[in-house]
Amino acid sequence: MVNPSSHLPFSLLLPLSTMVNPVNVIPRGATIQLLPVGSKNLNIVLNFNTAEQYSDNPGHFGETIGRVANRIKNALINDLDGRSWQLAKNNGENSLHGGVIGWGQKIWTGPTKVDYKEGTAYRYDLTSPNLDENFPGEVKASVIYRIKDEGLKRRIEVEYEAELVSGAEETCVNMTNHSYFNLNGDETIAGTVATLGTNLHLPMDATGIPIDESAAPYPKIFTNKPFTLTATEPNIDDCFVFPNSFAAPDKIPIDTRPLPLRTLGSFYHPDTKIHLKIESTEPAFQFYTGQWNMLDARPDGTPKRIPRSGFCVEPSRFVDAVNRPAWKNMVLLKKGEKYGSKNVYTVWEEQ
């Protein structure tokens, strides 16, 4: 992992706090590149050492994902704005993370400083044109990063907003952040203690699409009970849902920001004593232990990545919701409405 204090041109990075070792974001994908924690300033997100390398980012390291995060079955939206929409098949037969060139590979405008009395805040903006990756409608999207440092704890609030402005009467949106976390600075996440806020998940087929509109407890994982990630297991890449959200999916609003924060997961590594807590207003999250994460070393000095070099927690709506009648409203953005969500990452080193 790159040393946060190493020299990097300001034009490539956005220092999102006044700390000596700030959080850094780059314009491509409004992507989190550096999130240093603790007395050793360990960068706990997988990254590339220079912004240029993010133009080839197959693992979506740190990206803002859109227009629709996760998978859409058969890369086909069955019924939206009065017709079906064929998308690019970039994950087997499915569409993944917004298509071949999703929002994570777009150059966002910014940073624009935002008033925030408790710390430092900046906004990035993106205009996604009508038929961008064949999604209907022109959408204006934004992401705001608010950074607050309190003693040993650092709080990063990420707020998403999107609005359909022209080209269609309705579209679909599901945004998230795709950071991979590694709390120990080693080749793998072995030894990380994980606790999930729910063990209810959507059973998937072999391609990562829900088999139906049911949910079930995840095998051998229990709500709010810690378990340890090793160098090889458990291998997880599943969508976890909260029971009350699953019981009434039609009540999940397109803008979840007014809803209370819920803890998606808490993570800790005993070697570094670094903690990570992830909260969100979202009804679900994809938890991925990185078993397919492989990357050769890069010319900029970025090291080789091997399977399970980082884990992801992607706050979101339900997978393939746009094609499920009972779930569709949570991703259906109509003209005159706003999509919104909020995620909070709290990190600290135990003393």
mmCIF file of C-alpha atoms in Angstrom:
data_model
loop_
_atom_site.group_PDB
_atom_site.id
_atom_site.type_symbol
_atom_site.label_atom_id
_atom_site.label_comp_id
_atom_site.label_asym_id
_atom_site.label_seq_id
_atom_site.Cartn_x
_atom_site.Cartn_y
_atom_site.Cartn_z
ATOM 1 C CA MET A 1 0.000 0.000 0.000
ATOM 2 C CA VAL A 2 1.187 3.503 -0.785
ATOM 3 C CA ASN A 3 2.539 5.635 2.026
ATOM 4 C CA PRO A 4 0.032 8.505 2.473
ATOM 5 C CA SER A 5 2.862 10.910 3.209
ATOM 6 C CA SER A 6 4.709 10.203 -0.048
ATOM 7 C CA HIS A 7 4.829 13.017 -2.588
ATOM 8 C CA LEU A 8 1.884 13.052 -4.992
ATOM 9 C CA PRO A 9 0.966 16.055 -7.180
ATOM 10 C CA PHE A 10 -1.953 18.063 -5.813
ATOM 11 C CA SER A 11 -3.508 18.169 -9.272
ATOM 12 C CA LEU A 12 -4.086 14.423 -9.061
ATOM 13 C CA LEU A 13 -5.417 14.249 -5.532
ATOM 14 C CA LEU A 14 -8.008 15.939 -3.373
ATOM 15 C CA PRO A 15 -6.938 16.294 0.276
ATOM 16 C CA LEU A 16 -10.270 16.001 2.068
ATOM 17 C CA SER A 17 -9.147 17.237 5.464
ATOM 18 C CA THR A 18 -6.575 19.487 7.060
ATOM 19 C CA MET A 19 -4.885 16.546 8.791
ATOM 20 C CA VAL A 20 -1.211 15.862 8.043
ATOM 21 C CA ASN A 21 -2.317 12.609 6.382
ATOM 22 C CA PRO A 22 -5.652 13.432 4.737
ATOM 23 C CA VAL A 23 -8.201 11.339 2.922
ATOM 24 C CA ASN A 24 -7.594 11.709 -0.814
ATOM 25 C CA VAL A 25 -10.016 11.428 -3.719
ATOM 26 C CA ILE A 26 -9.344 11.621 -7.464
ATOM 27 C CA PRO A 27 -11.724 12.984 -10.135
ATOM 28 C CA ARG A 28 -11.943 9.735 -12.112
ATOM 29 C CA GLY A 29 -14.916 8.016 -10.529
ATOM 30 C CA ALA A 30 -14.802 10.409 -7.548
ATOM 31 C CA THR A 31 -12.617 7.592 -6.254
ATOM 32 C CA ILE A 32 -11.234 7.200 -2.731
ATOM 33 C CA GLN A 33 -7.478 6.687 -3.176
ATOM 34 C CA LEU A 34 -6.125 7.168 0.345
ATOM 35 C CA LEU A 35 -7.701 6.576 3.742
ATOM 36 C CA PRO A 36 -4.858 6.657 6.295
ATOM 37 C CA VAL A 37 -5.501 5.469 9.848
ATOM 38 C CA GLY A 38 -3.594 5.296 13.105
ATOM 39 C CA SER A 39 -0.128 6.085 14.369
ATOM 40 C CA LYS A 40 1.510 4.442 11.337
ATOM 41 C CA ASN A 41 -0.818 6.197 8.866
ATOM 42 C CA LEU A 42 -1.753 2.891 7.285
ATOM 43 C CA ASN A 43 -3.750 3.372 4.107
ATOM 44 C CA ILE A 44 -6.607 0.898 4.603
ATOM 45 C CA VAL A 45 -8.029 1.035 1.046
ATOM 46 C CA LEU A 46 -6.513 -0.796 -1.903
ATOM 47 C CA ASN A 47 -5.298 1.736 -4.421
ATOM 48 C CA PHE A 48 -2.998 2.655 -7.270
ATOM 49 C CA ASN A 49 -0.084 4.964 -6.551
ATOM 50 C CA THR A 50 -0.949 7.438 -9.321
ATOM 51 C CA ALA A 51 -4.239 8.706 -10.694
ATOM 52 C CA GLU A 52 -3.338 7.682 -14.246
ATOM 53 C CA GLN A 53 -3.432 3.999 -13.318
ATOM 54 C CA TYR A 54 -7.143 4.226 -12.437
ATOM 55 C CA SER A 55 -8.008 4.336 -16.157
ATOM 56 C CA ASP A 56 -7.472 0.554 -15.995
ATOM 57 C CA ASN A 57 -9.256 -0.443 -12.793
ATOM 58 C CA PRO A 58 -10.860 -3.880 -13.298
ATOM 59 C CA GLY A 59 -11.502 -4.306 -9.561
ATOM 60 C CA HIS A 60 -13.231 -0.891 -9.286
ATOM 61 C CA PHE A 61 -10.862 0.123 -6.450
ATOM 62 C CA GLY A 62 -12.523 2.976 -4.542
ATOM 63 C CA GLU A 63 -14.875 3.981 -7.351
ATOM 64 C CA THR A 64 -18.255 5.664 -7.119
ATOM 65 C CA ILE A 65 -20.426 3.064 -8.828
ATOM 66 C CA GLY A 66 -23.415 3.941 -11.044
ATOM 67 C CA ARG A 67 -25.727 4.308 -12.821
ATOM 68 C CA VAL A 68 -26.706 0.953 -11.292
ATOM 69 C CA ALA A 69 -24.454 -0.889 -8.849
ATOM 70 C CA ASN A 70 -24.245 -4.673 -8.816
ATOM 71 C CA ARG A 71 -25.793 -6.941 -11.448
ATOM 72 C CA ILE A 72 -28.753 -6.719 -13.810
ATOM 73 C CA LYS A 73 -29.925 -10.111 -15.062
ATOM 74 C CA ASN A 74 -29.120 -10.893 -18.691
ATOM 75 C CA ALA A 75 -28.049 -7.249 -19.059
ATOM 76 C CA LEU A 76 -31.692 -6.504 -19.818
ATOM 77 C CA ILE A 77 -34.089 -4.074 -18.168
ATOM 78 C CA ASN A 78 -37.452 -5.620 -18.888
ATOM 79 C CA ASP A 79 -39.691 -2.582 -18.489
ATOM 80 C CA LEU A 80 -38.572 0.989 -17.910
ATOM 81 C CA ASP A 81 -39.987 4.203 -19.375
ATOM 82 C CA GLY A 82 -42.359 2.134 -21.485
ATOM 83 C CA ARG A 83 -39.930 -0.304 -23.091
ATOM 84 C CA SER A 84 -37.107 -2.774 -22.530
ATOM 85 C CA TRP A 85 -33.432 -1.791 -22.598
ATOM 86 C CA GLN A 86 -30.549 -4.043 -23.663
ATOM 87 C CA LEU A 87 -27.349 -3.244 -21.769
ATOM 88 C CA ALA A 88 -23.779 -4.367 -22.324
ATOM 89 C CA LYS A 89 -22.933 -7.843 -21.025
ATOM 90 C CA ASN A 90 -19.771 -7.126 -19.036
ATOM 91 C CA ASN A 91 -20.109 -9.843 -16.371
ATOM 92 C CA GLY A 92 -20.903 -13.076 -18.160
ATOM 93 C CA GLU A 93 -24.484 -12.681 -19.378
ATOM 94 C CA ASN A 94 -25.182 -9.887 -16.881
ATOM 95 C CA SER A 95 -24.549 -6.163 -16.645
ATOM 96 C CA LEU A 96 -22.322 -5.146 -13.726
ATOM 97 C CA HIS A 97 -21.704 -1.791 -12.024
ATOM 98 C CA GLY A 98 -23.192 0.421 -14.718
ATOM 99 C CA GLY A 99 -21.716 -1.206 -17.806
ATOM 100 C CA VAL A 100 -18.443 -1.155 -19.712
ATOM 101 C CA ILE A 101 -17.737 2.477 -18.826
ATOM 102 C CA GLY A 102 -19.815 3.089 -15.716
ATOM 103 C CA TRP A 103 -19.709 6.148 -13.503
ATOM 104 C CA GLY A 104 -16.606 4.793 -11.770
ATOM 105 C CA GLN A 105 -14.640 5.422 -14.979
ATOM 106 C CA LYS A 106 -16.098 8.854 -15.733
ATOM 107 C CA ILE A 107 -14.219 12.065 -14.927
ATOM 108 C CA TRP A 108 -16.296 13.909 -12.338
ATOM 109 C CA THR A 109 -16.247 17.703 -12.021
ATOM 110 C CA GLY A 110 -14.744 18.991 -8.806
ATOM 111 C CA PRO A 111 -13.787 19.304 -6.110
ATOM 112 C CA THR A 112 -16.194 22.037 -5.071
ATOM 113 C CA LYS A 113 -15.869 23.080 -1.446
ATOM 114 C CA VAL A 114 -19.047 22.647 0.583
ATOM 115 C CA ASP A 115 -19.866 24.381 3.867
ATOM 116 C CA TYR A 116 -19.336 22.005 6.775
ATOM 117 C CA LYS A 117 -18.755 23.542 10.200
ATOM 118 C CA GLU A 118 -17.631 20.264 11.799
ATOM 119 C CA GLY A 119 -14.799 19.537 9.366
ATOM 120 C CA THR A 120 -13.995 19.593 5.655
ATOM 121 C CA ALA A 121 -16.384 18.787 2.797
ATOM 122 C CA TYR A 122 -16.152 18.676 -0.991
ATOM 123 C CA ARG A 123 -18.560 17.766 -3.778
ATOM 124 C CA TYR A 124 -18.039 16.047 -7.110
ATOM 125 C CA ASP A 125 -20.597 16.295 -9.935
ATOM 126 C CA LEU A 126 -21.331 14.211 -13.025
ATOM 127 C CA THR A 127 -23.764 14.528 -15.912
ATOM 128 C CA SER A 128 -24.679 11.136 -17.346
ATOM 129 C CA PRO A 129 -26.243 11.705 -20.788
ATOM 130 C CA ASN A 130 -29.357 10.056 -22.136
ATOM 131 C CA LEU A 131 -28.500 6.521 -23.329
ATOM 132 C CA ASP A 132 -25.247 6.477 -21.374
ATOM 133 C CA GLU A 133 -24.480 2.723 -21.455
ATOM 134 C CA ASN A 134 -28.020 2.560 -22.935
ATOM 135 C CA PHE A 135 -29.739 3.650 -19.722
ATOM 136 C CA PRO A 136 -32.625 6.025 -20.471
ATOM 137 C CA GLY A 137 -32.580 9.677 -19.469
ATOM 138 C CA GLU A 138 -30.012 12.352 -18.693
ATOM 139 C CA VAL A 139 -29.075 12.195 -15.022
ATOM 140 C CA LYS A 140 -27.165 14.719 -12.935
ATOM 141 C CA ALA A 141 -25.392 13.052 -10.018
ATOM 142 C CA SER A 142 -23.273 14.270 -7.131
ATOM 143 C CA VAL A 143 -21.261 12.838 -4.276
ATOM 144 C CA ILE A 144 -20.267 14.822 -1.191
ATOM 145 C CA TYR A 145 -17.446 13.742 1.099
ATOM 146 C CA ARG A 146 -17.561 15.146 4.633
ATOM 147 C CA ILE A 147 -14.530 14.481 6.822
ATOM 148 C CA LYS A 148 -14.555 14.980 10.570
ATOM 149 C CA ASP A 149 -11.599 14.163 12.815
ATOM 150 C CA GLU A 150 -12.317 13.781 16.518
ATOM 151 C CA GLY A 151 -9.342 12.737 18.573
ATOM 152 C CA LEU A 152 -8.361 9.255 17.466
ATOM 153 C CA LYS A 153 -11.442 8.732 15.303
ATOM 154 C CA ARG A 154 -11.970 9.811 11.723
ATOM 155 C CA ARG A 155 -15.505 9.961 10.298
ATOM 156 C CA ILE A 156 -16.078 9.985 6.531
ATOM 157 C CA GLU A 157 -19.649 10.684 5.456
ATOM 158 C CA VAL A 158 -20.461 10.020 1.803
ATOM 159 C CA GLU A 159 -23.731 11.426 0.458
ATOM 160 C CA TYR A 160 -25.117 10.580 -2.970
ATOM 161 C CA GLU A 161 -27.755 12.435 -4.961
ATOM 162 C CA ALA A 162 -29.090 11.965 -8.499
ATOM 163 C CA GLU A 163 -31.823 13.655 -10.519
ATOM 164 C CA LEU A 164 -33.405 12.757 -13.861
ATOM 165 C CA VAL A 165 -33.477 15.968 -15.890
ATOM 166 C CA SER A 166 -34.428 15.062 -19.464
ATOM 167 C CA GLY A 167 -34.662 12.377 -22.153
ATOM 168 C CA ALA A 168 -37.070 10.082 -20.313
ATOM 169 C CA GLU A 169 -39.802 10.119 -17.727
ATOM 170 C CA GLU A 170 -38.123 7.462 -15.578
ATOM 171 C CA THR A 171 -34.813 5.692 -15.193
ATOM 172 C CA CYS A 172 -33.068 3.568 -12.545
ATOM 173 C CA VAL A 173 -30.285 4.513 -10.128
ATOM 174 C CA ASN A 174 -28.374 2.589 -7.453
ATOM 175 C CA MET A 175 -25.102 4.207 -6.355
ATOM 176 C CA THR A 176 -22.409 2.912 -4.019
ATOM 177 C CA ASN A 177 -18.715 3.083 -3.196
ATOM 178 C CA HIS A 178 -16.476 0.160 -4.142
ATOM 179 C CA SER A 179 -13.504 0.508 -1.793
ATOM 180 C CA TYR A 180 -11.586 -2.611 -0.829
ATOM 181 C CA PHE A 181 -10.465 -2.523 2.803
ATOM 182 C CA ASN A 182 -7.348 -4.086 4.264
ATOM 183 C CA LEU A 183 -6.838 -3.274 7.944
ATOM 184 C CA ASN A 184 -3.480 -4.992 8.440
ATOM 185 C CA GLY A 185 -1.340 -3.914 5.472
ATOM 186 C CA ASP A 186 -0.479 -7.500 4.525
ATOM 187 C CA GLU A 187 -1.031 -9.381 1.274
ATOM 188 C CA THR A 188 -4.370 -10.749 2.485
ATOM 189 C CA ILE A 189 -7.081 -9.827 4.982
ATOM 190 C CA ALA A 190 -6.294 -12.882 7.130
ATOM 191 C CA GLY A 191 -7.050 -12.311 10.803
ATOM 192 C CA THR A 192 -9.677 -9.618 10.244
ATOM 193 C CA VAL A 193 -12.561 -9.992 12.691
ATOM 194 C CA ALA A 194 -15.886 -9.179 11.001
ATOM 195 C CA THR A 195 -19.330 -8.572 12.483
ATOM 196 C CA LEU A 196 -22.292 -8.043 10.148
ATOM 197 C CA GLY A 197 -25.433 -6.139 11.114
ATOM 198 C CA THR A 198 -27.622 -8.768 9.449
ATOM 199 C CA ASN A 199 -27.141 -12.351 8.259
ATOM 200 C CA LEU A 200 -30.244 -12.311 6.065
ATOM 201 C CA HIS A 201 -29.250 -12.546 2.409
ATOM 202 C CA LEU A 202 -30.730 -12.995 -1.047
ATOM 203 C CA PRO A 203 -29.909 -16.520 -2.285
ATOM 204 C CA MET A 204 -28.104 -16.195 -5.622
ATOM 205 C CA ASP A 205 -27.620 -18.308 -8.712
ATOM 206 C CA ALA A 206 -24.122 -19.057 -10.015
ATOM 207 C CA THR A 207 -23.969 -15.673 -11.784
ATOM 208 C CA GLY A 208 -24.793 -13.546 -8.731
ATOM 209 C CA ILE A 209 -28.467 -12.942 -9.538
ATOM 210 C CA PRO A 210 -31.174 -13.596 -6.897
ATOM 211 C CA ILE A 211 -32.924 -16.870 -7.690
ATOM 212 C CA ASP A 212 -36.286 -15.356 -6.738
ATOM 213 C CA GLU A 213 -37.611 -12.711 -4.330
ATOM 214 C CA SER A 214 -36.891 -14.700 -1.174
ATOM 215 C CA ALA A 215 -34.326 -14.253 1.608
ATOM 216 C CA ALA A 216 -32.626 -16.664 4.005
ATOM 217 C CA PRO A 217 -30.059 -16.651 6.832
ATOM 218 C CA TYR A 218 -26.517 -16.948 5.512
ATOM 219 C CA PRO A 219 -24.900 -20.304 6.418
ATOM 220 C CA LYS A 220 -22.601 -20.189 9.477
ATOM 221 C CA ILE A 221 -22.845 -16.389 9.840
ATOM 222 C CA PHE A 222 -24.994 -14.838 12.537
ATOM 223 C CA THR A 223 -26.281 -11.307 13.026
ATOM 224 C CA ASN A 224 -23.980 -9.246 15.270
ATOM 225 C CA LYS A 225 -21.735 -12.266 16.014
ATOM 226 C CA PRO A 226 -18.030 -11.881 15.122
ATOM 227 C CA PHE A 227 -16.241 -14.283 12.797
ATOM 228 C CA THR A 228 -12.674 -14.281 11.469
ATOM 229 C CA LEU A 229 -11.628 -13.952 7.845
ATOM 230 C CA THR A 230 -8.684 -16.176 6.923
ATOM 231 C CA ALA A 231 -6.470 -16.174 3.837
ATOM 232 C CA THR A 232 -8.867 -18.602 2.151
ATOM 233 C CA GLU A 233 -12.319 -18.500 3.762
ATOM 234 C CA PRO A 234 -15.155 -17.843 4.061
ATOM 235 C CA ASN A 235 -15.611 -16.829 0.431
ATOM 236 C CA ILE A 236 -18.561 -14.432 0.298
ATOM 237 C CA ASP A 237 -19.966 -12.326 -2.523
ATOM 238 C CA ASP A 238 -23.588 -11.877 -1.524
ATOM 239 C CA CYS A 239 -26.242 -9.254 -0.963
ATOM 240 C CA PHE A 240 -27.265 -8.937 2.691
ATOM 241 C CA VAL A 241 -30.597 -7.302 3.553
ATOM 242 C CA PHE A 242 -32.150 -6.006 6.746
ATOM 243 C CA PRO A 243 -35.262 -7.900 7.877
ATOM 244 C CA ASN A 244 -37.546 -4.872 8.106
ATOM 245 C CA SER A 245 -36.448 -3.680 4.651
ATOM 246 C CA PHE A 246 -37.015 -7.093 3.134
ATOM 247 C CA ALA A 247 -40.430 -7.379 4.771
ATOM 248 C CA ALA A 248 -41.618 -4.140 3.117
ATOM 249 C CA PRO A 249 -39.456 -3.465 0.049
ATOM 250 C CA ASP A 250 -42.161 -1.309 -1.531
ATOM 251 C CA LYS A 251 -41.783 1.108 1.387
ATOM 252 C CA ILE A 252 -38.090 1.778 0.679
ATOM 253 C CA PRO A 253 -37.952 5.323 -0.753
ATOM 254 C CA ILE A 254 -35.866 6.348 -3.742
ATOM 255 C CA ASP A 255 -34.183 8.815 -1.356
ATOM 256 C CA THR A 256 -33.106 7.022 1.824
ATOM 257 C CA ARG A 257 -31.213 9.975 3.315
ATOM 258 C CA PRO A 258 -33.999 10.846 5.799
ATOM 259 C CA LEU A 259 -33.834 7.321 7.242
ATOM 260 C CA PRO A 260 -31.715 6.488 10.311
ATOM 261 C CA LEU A 261 -28.249 5.063 9.889
ATOM 262 C CA ARG A 262 -27.831 1.332 10.456
ATOM 263 C CA THR A 263 -24.584 -0.533 11.071
ATOM 264 C CA LEU A 264 -23.795 -2.746 8.085
ATOM 265 C CA GLY A 265 -20.615 -4.143 9.544
ATOM 266 C CA SER A 266 -17.813 -3.649 12.042
ATOM 267 C CA PHE A 267 -14.280 -4.856 11.373
ATOM 268 C CA TYR A 268 -11.116 -5.098 13.463
ATOM 269 C CA HIS A 269 -7.609 -6.460 13.063
ATOM 270 C CA PRO A 270 -5.785 -7.505 16.240
ATOM 271 C CA ASP A 271 -2.297 -6.934 14.780
ATOM 272 C CA THR A 272 -2.791 -3.269 13.904
ATOM 273 C CA LYS A 273 -5.676 -2.641 16.344
ATOM 274 C CA ILE A 274 -7.443 -0.747 13.561
ATOM 275 C CA HIS A 275 -11.245 -0.596 13.605
ATOM 276 C CA LEU A 276 -13.655 0.143 10.768
ATOM 277 C CA LYS A 277 -17.382 0.697 11.250
ATOM 278 C CA ILE A 278 -19.670 1.123 8.242
ATOM 279 C CA GLU A 279 -23.149 2.624 8.575
ATOM 280 C CA SER A 280 -25.719 3.484 5.930
ATOM 281 C CA THR A 281 -29.289 4.550 5.266
ATOM 282 C CA GLU A 282 -29.471 1.838 2.600
ATOM 283 C CA PRO A 283 -31.584 -1.340 2.923
ATOM 284 C CA ALA A 284 -28.867 -3.758 1.773
ATOM 285 C CA PHE A 285 -25.161 -4.243 1.126
ATOM 286 C CA GLN A 286 -22.975 -6.511 -0.947
ATOM 287 C CA PHE A 287 -20.271 -8.133 1.170
ATOM 288 C CA TYR A 288 -17.388 -9.410 -0.941
ATOM 289 C CA THR A 289 -14.260 -11.032 0.499
ATOM 290 C CA GLY A 290 -12.173 -10.426 -2.628
ATOM 291 C CA GLN A 291 -11.507 -14.015 -3.662
ATOM 292 C CA TRP A 292 -11.360 -13.063 -7.363
ATOM 293 C CA ASN A 293 -9.259 -9.979 -6.802
ATOM 294 C CA MET A 294 -6.042 -10.430 -8.798
ATOM 295 C CA LEU A 295 -3.891 -7.683 -10.244
ATOM 296 C CA ASP A 296 -0.339 -7.551 -11.577
ATOM 297 C CA ALA A 297 2.097 -4.965 -10.265
ATOM 298 C CA ARG A 298 1.857 -1.598 -12.019
ATOM 299 C CA PRO A 299 4.590 0.650 -13.492
ATOM 300 C CA ASP A 300 3.820 3.317 -10.878
ATOM 301 C CA GLY A 301 4.994 0.978 -8.107
ATOM 302 C CA THR A 302 1.563 -0.318 -7.149
ATOM 303 C CA PRO A 303 2.168 -3.841 -5.776
ATOM 304 C CA LYS A 304 0.653 -7.048 -7.087
ATOM 305 C CA ARG A 305 -2.716 -7.911 -5.561
ATOM 306 C CA ILE A 306 -3.670 -11.478 -4.801
ATOM 307 C CA PRO A 307 -7.022 -13.090 -3.908
ATOM 308 C CA ARG A 308 -8.483 -11.777 -0.636
ATOM 309 C CA SER A 309 -6.164 -8.776 -0.544
ATOM 310 C CA GLY A 310 -9.151 -6.666 0.480
ATOM 311 C CA PHE A 311 -12.837 -6.939 1.329
ATOM 312 C CA CYS A 312 -15.740 -4.795 0.088
ATOM 313 C CA VAL A 313 -18.894 -3.587 1.779
ATOM 314 C CA GLU A 314 -21.120 -1.950 -0.853
ATOM 315 C CA PRO A 315 -24.214 -0.216 0.617
ATOM 316 C CA SER A 316 -26.996 -0.436 -1.934
ATOM 317 C CA ARG A 317 -30.494 -1.447 -2.987
ATOM 318 C CA PHE A 318 -31.416 -5.062 -3.756
ATOM 319 C CA VAL A 319 -29.686 -6.836 -6.654
ATOM 320 C CA ASP A 320 -31.576 -6.732 -9.983
ATOM 321 C CA ALA A 321 -34.288 -4.691 -8.282
ATOM 322 C CA VAL A 322 -35.245 -2.975 -11.545
ATOM 323 C CA ASN A 323 -36.524 -6.319 -12.879
ATOM 324 C CA ARG A 324 -38.368 -7.435 -9.730
ATOM 325 C CA PRO A 325 -41.870 -5.961 -9.394
ATOM 326 C CA ALA A 326 -41.819 -6.088 -5.580
ATOM 327 C CA TRP A 327 -38.430 -4.335 -5.430
ATOM 328 C CA LYS A 328 -38.528 -2.009 -8.422
ATOM 329 C CA ASN A 329 -39.634 1.186 -6.669
ATOM 330 C CA MET A 330 -36.420 1.360 -4.615
ATOM 331 C CA VAL A 331 -34.385 2.054 -7.787
ATOM 332 C CA LEU A 332 -37.042 3.725 -9.960
ATOM 333 C CA LEU A 333 -36.161 7.403 -10.373
ATOM 334 C CA LYS A 334 -38.880 9.528 -11.957
ATOM 335 C CA LYS A 335 -38.566 13.035 -13.307
ATOM 336 C CA GLY A 336 -39.103 15.520 -10.510
ATOM 337 C CA GLU A 337 -37.755 13.163 -7.824
ATOM 338 C CA LYS A 338 -34.302 12.814 -6.328
ATOM 339 C CA TYR A 339 -32.366 9.658 -5.590
ATOM 340 C CA GLY A 340 -30.298 9.847 -2.421
ATOM 341 C CA SER A 341 -28.362 7.796 0.109
ATOM 342 C CA LYS A 342 -25.808 8.284 2.850
ATOM 343 C CA ASN A 343 -22.911 6.099 4.053
ATOM 344 C CA VAL A 344 -20.649 6.693 7.035
ATOM 345 C CA TYR A 345 -17.203 5.142 7.570
ATOM 346 C CA THR A 346 -15.649 5.535 11.016
ATOM 347 C CA VAL A 347 -12.036 4.442 11.484
ATOM 348 C CA TRP A 348 -9.697 4.464 14.438
ATOM 349 C CA GLU A 349 -6.716 2.781 16.032
ATOM 350 C CA GLU A 350 -7.363 1.214 19.419
ATOM 351 C CA GLN A 351 -4.983 2.491 22.093
#
